[in-house]
XYZ file of C-alpha atoms in Angstrom:
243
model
C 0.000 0.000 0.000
C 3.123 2.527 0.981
C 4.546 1.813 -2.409
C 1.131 1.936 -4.549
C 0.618 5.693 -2.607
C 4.445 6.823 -2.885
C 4.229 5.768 -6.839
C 0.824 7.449 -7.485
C 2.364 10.758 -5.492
C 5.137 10.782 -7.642
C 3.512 10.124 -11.056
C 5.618 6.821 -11.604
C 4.782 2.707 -12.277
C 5.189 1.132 -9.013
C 6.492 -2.010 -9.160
C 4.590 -5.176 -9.936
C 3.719 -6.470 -6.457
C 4.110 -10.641 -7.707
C 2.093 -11.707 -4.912
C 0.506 -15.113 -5.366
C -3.527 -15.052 -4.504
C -4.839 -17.512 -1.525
C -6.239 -20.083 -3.436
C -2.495 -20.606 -5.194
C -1.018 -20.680 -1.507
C -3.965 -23.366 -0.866
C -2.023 -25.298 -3.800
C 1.239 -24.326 -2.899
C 0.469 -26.153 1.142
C -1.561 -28.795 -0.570
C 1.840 -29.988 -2.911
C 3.929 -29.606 0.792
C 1.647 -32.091 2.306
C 2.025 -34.160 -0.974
C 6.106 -34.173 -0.853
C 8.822 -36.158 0.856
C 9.457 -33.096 2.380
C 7.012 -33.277 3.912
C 7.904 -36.506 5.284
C 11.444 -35.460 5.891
C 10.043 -32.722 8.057
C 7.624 -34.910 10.175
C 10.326 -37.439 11.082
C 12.761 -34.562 12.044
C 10.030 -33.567 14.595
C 8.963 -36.581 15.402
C 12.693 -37.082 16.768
C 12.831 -34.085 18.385
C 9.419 -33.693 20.643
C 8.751 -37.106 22.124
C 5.959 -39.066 23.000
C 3.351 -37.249 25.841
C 5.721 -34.364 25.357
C 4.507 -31.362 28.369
C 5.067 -28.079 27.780
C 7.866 -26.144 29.596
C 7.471 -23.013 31.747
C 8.759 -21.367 34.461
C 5.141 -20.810 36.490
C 3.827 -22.935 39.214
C 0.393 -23.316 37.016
C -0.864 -22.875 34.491
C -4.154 -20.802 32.674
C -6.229 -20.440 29.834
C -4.244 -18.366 27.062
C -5.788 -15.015 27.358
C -5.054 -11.711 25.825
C -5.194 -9.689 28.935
C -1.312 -9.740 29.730
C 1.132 -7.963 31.877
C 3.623 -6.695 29.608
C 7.054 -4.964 30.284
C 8.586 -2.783 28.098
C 12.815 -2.004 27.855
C 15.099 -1.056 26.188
C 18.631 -2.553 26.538
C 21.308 -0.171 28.244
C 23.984 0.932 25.785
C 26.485 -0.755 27.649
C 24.570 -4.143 27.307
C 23.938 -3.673 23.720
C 28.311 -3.069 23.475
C 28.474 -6.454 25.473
C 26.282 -8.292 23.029
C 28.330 -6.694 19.630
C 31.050 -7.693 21.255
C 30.060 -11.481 22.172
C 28.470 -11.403 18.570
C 31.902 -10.329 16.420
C 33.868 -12.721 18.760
C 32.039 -15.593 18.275
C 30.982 -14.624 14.376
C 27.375 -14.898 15.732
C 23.946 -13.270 15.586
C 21.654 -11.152 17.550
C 19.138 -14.114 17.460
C 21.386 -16.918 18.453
C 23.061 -14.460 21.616
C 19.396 -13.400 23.038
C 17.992 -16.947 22.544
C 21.131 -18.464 24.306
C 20.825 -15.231 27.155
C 16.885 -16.630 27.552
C 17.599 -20.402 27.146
C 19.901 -19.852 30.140
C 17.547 -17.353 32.169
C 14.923 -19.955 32.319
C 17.111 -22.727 33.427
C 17.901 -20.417 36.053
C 14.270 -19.596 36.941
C 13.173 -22.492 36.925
C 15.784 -24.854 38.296
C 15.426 -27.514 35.346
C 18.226 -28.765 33.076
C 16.015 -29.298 30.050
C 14.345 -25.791 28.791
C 12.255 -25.357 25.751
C 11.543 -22.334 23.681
C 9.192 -21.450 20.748
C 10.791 -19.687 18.140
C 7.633 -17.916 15.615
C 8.923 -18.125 11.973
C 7.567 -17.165 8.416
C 7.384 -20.524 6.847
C 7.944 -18.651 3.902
C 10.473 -20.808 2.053
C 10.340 -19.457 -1.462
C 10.662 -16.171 -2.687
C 6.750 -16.365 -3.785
C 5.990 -16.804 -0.452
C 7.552 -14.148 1.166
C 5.739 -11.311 -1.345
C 2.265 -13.097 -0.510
C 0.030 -12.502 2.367
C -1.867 -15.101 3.951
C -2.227 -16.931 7.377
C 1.325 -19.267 6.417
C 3.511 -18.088 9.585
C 4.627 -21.312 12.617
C 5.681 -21.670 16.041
C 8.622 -23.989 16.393
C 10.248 -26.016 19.549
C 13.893 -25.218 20.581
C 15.433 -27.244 22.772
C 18.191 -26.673 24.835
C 20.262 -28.523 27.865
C 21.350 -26.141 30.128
C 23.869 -27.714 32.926
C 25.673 -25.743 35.648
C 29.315 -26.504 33.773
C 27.740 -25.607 30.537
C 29.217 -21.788 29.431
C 27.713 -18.915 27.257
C 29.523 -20.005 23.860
C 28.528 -23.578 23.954
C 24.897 -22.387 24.499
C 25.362 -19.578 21.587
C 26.478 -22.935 19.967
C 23.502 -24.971 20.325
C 21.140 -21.940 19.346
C 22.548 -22.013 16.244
C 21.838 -25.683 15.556
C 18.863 -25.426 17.053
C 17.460 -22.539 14.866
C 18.966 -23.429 11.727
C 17.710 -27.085 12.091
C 14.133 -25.302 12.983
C 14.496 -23.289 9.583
C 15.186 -25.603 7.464
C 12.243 -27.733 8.556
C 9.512 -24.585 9.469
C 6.562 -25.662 7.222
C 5.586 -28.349 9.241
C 2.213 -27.327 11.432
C 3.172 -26.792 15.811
C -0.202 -28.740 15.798
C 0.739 -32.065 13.638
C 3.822 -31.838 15.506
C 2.188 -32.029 19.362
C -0.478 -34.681 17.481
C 2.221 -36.857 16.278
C 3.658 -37.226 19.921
C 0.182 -37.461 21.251
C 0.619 -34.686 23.792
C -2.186 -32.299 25.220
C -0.026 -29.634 25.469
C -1.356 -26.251 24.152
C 2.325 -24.750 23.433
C 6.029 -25.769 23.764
C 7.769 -23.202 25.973
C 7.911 -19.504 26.654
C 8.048 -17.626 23.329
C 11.120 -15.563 21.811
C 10.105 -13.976 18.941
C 13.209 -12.477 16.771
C 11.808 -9.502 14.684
C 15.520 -7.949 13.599
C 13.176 -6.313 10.222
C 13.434 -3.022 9.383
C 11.022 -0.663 11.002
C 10.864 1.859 8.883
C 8.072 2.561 6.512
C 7.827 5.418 3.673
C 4.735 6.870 2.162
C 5.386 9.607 0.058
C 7.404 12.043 2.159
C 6.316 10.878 5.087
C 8.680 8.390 6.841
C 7.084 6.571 9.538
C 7.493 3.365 11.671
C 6.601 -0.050 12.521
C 5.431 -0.263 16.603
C 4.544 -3.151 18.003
C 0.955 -2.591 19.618
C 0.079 -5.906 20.466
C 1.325 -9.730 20.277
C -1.581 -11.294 20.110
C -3.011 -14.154 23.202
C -0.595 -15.168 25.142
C -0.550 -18.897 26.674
C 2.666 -18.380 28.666
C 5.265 -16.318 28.452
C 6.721 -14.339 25.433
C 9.674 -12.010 24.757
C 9.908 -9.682 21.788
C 13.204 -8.724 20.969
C 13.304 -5.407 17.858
C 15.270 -2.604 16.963
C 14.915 0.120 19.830
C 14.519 3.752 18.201
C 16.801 6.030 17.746
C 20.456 5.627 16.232
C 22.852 2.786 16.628
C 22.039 -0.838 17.251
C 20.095 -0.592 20.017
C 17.684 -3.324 21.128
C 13.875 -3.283 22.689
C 12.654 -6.127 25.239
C 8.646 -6.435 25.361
C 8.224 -9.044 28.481
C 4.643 -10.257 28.063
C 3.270 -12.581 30.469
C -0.411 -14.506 31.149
């Protein structure tokens, strides 16, 4: 829509948008649950979440998932955000792997277990196709993580990147098939990180404006946001939002 309004402003052609409509993205999911990739992807996931698999969290209960959350907002200190760079260049890492690593190792800590798991949200959009088309396509994925008293901040960094890039490269496969296939009543997997490293900024005409993050949505458990904070540099916003 900003790029339709910006070309009409300016008298140009915008681009061709080359967005597929919803009944080809019907197709599209229909020849995924035809292909050995498909198959490929169940096993992984059957190997991964076993059978009567509970979900992990850090409460003493647990409630309905409900929209009407407590929610705290941050942004990282600029001497935290120097720490991070740092940790990131030394170990040629990412943003995503470091905070997923920092939370993998909070909740150990919180909640005294060895074994945490995570939910990482992801596009499922595999194909270029499918990242310029709408459509209700985007998954929640397990990570899971051992977490031992011995066990130090680069071998954790470590295992979040085998843990997300083994999550990525199977993503299409539906949370719920993967909780049916291991026959577990479990609503969710773990507290929710949810990377969103995109660019915020959004131009319409000569107006620049940009992306805020209003609301996440219900909330079964726990989730942490983790997005560009305003202003210059790299800083980094925290949204804590818990049921």
């Amino acid at each position: 829509a900003a790029e339709l309004y910006t070309a009409a402003k300016n008298g140009t052609e915008p681009k061709p948008a080359g967005a597929a409509d919803l009944l080809k993205l019907a197709e599209i999911d229909a020849e995924y649950h035809a292909s050995t990739r498909f198959e490929k992807d169940k096993t992984h996931w059957s190997e991964r979440i076993e059978k009567g698999f509970e979900s992990f969290t850090i409460a003493d209960r647990q409630a309905p998932t409900h929209v009407d959350v407590r929610t705290s907002h941050m942004q990282l200190p600029d001497t935290t955000t120097a720490r991070l760079d740092a940790a990131r260049a030394r170990r040629e890492s990412t943003i995503a792997f470091e905070m997923v690593a920092g939370i993998a190792a909070f909740m150990a800590r919180m909640s005294g277990n060895e074994d945490v798991v995570l939910t990482l949200p992801v596009s499922a959009r595999t194909t270029a196709l499918l990242r310029r088309s709408g459509g209700m396509v985007s998954n929640v994925l397990p990570l899971r993580f051992t977490v031992r008293p011995e066990t130090t901040s680069a071998q954790l960094v470590e295992a979040a990147r085998m843990e997300i890039t083994a999550a990525l490269r199977h993503q299409r496969y539906p949370f719920a098939d993967i909780l049916r296939d291991a026959g577990s009543e479990a609503g969710y997997f773990g507290p929710v990180v949810n990377i969103m490293l995109f660019d915020a900024e959004l131009v319409v005409g000569d107006i620049v404006g940009r992306l805020r993050v209003l609301s996440s949505g219900h909330v079964s458990d726990l989730l942490v946001n983790v997005y560009p904070g305003e202003g210059a540099g790299n800083s980094l916003h925290l949204d804590l939002i818990g049921n």
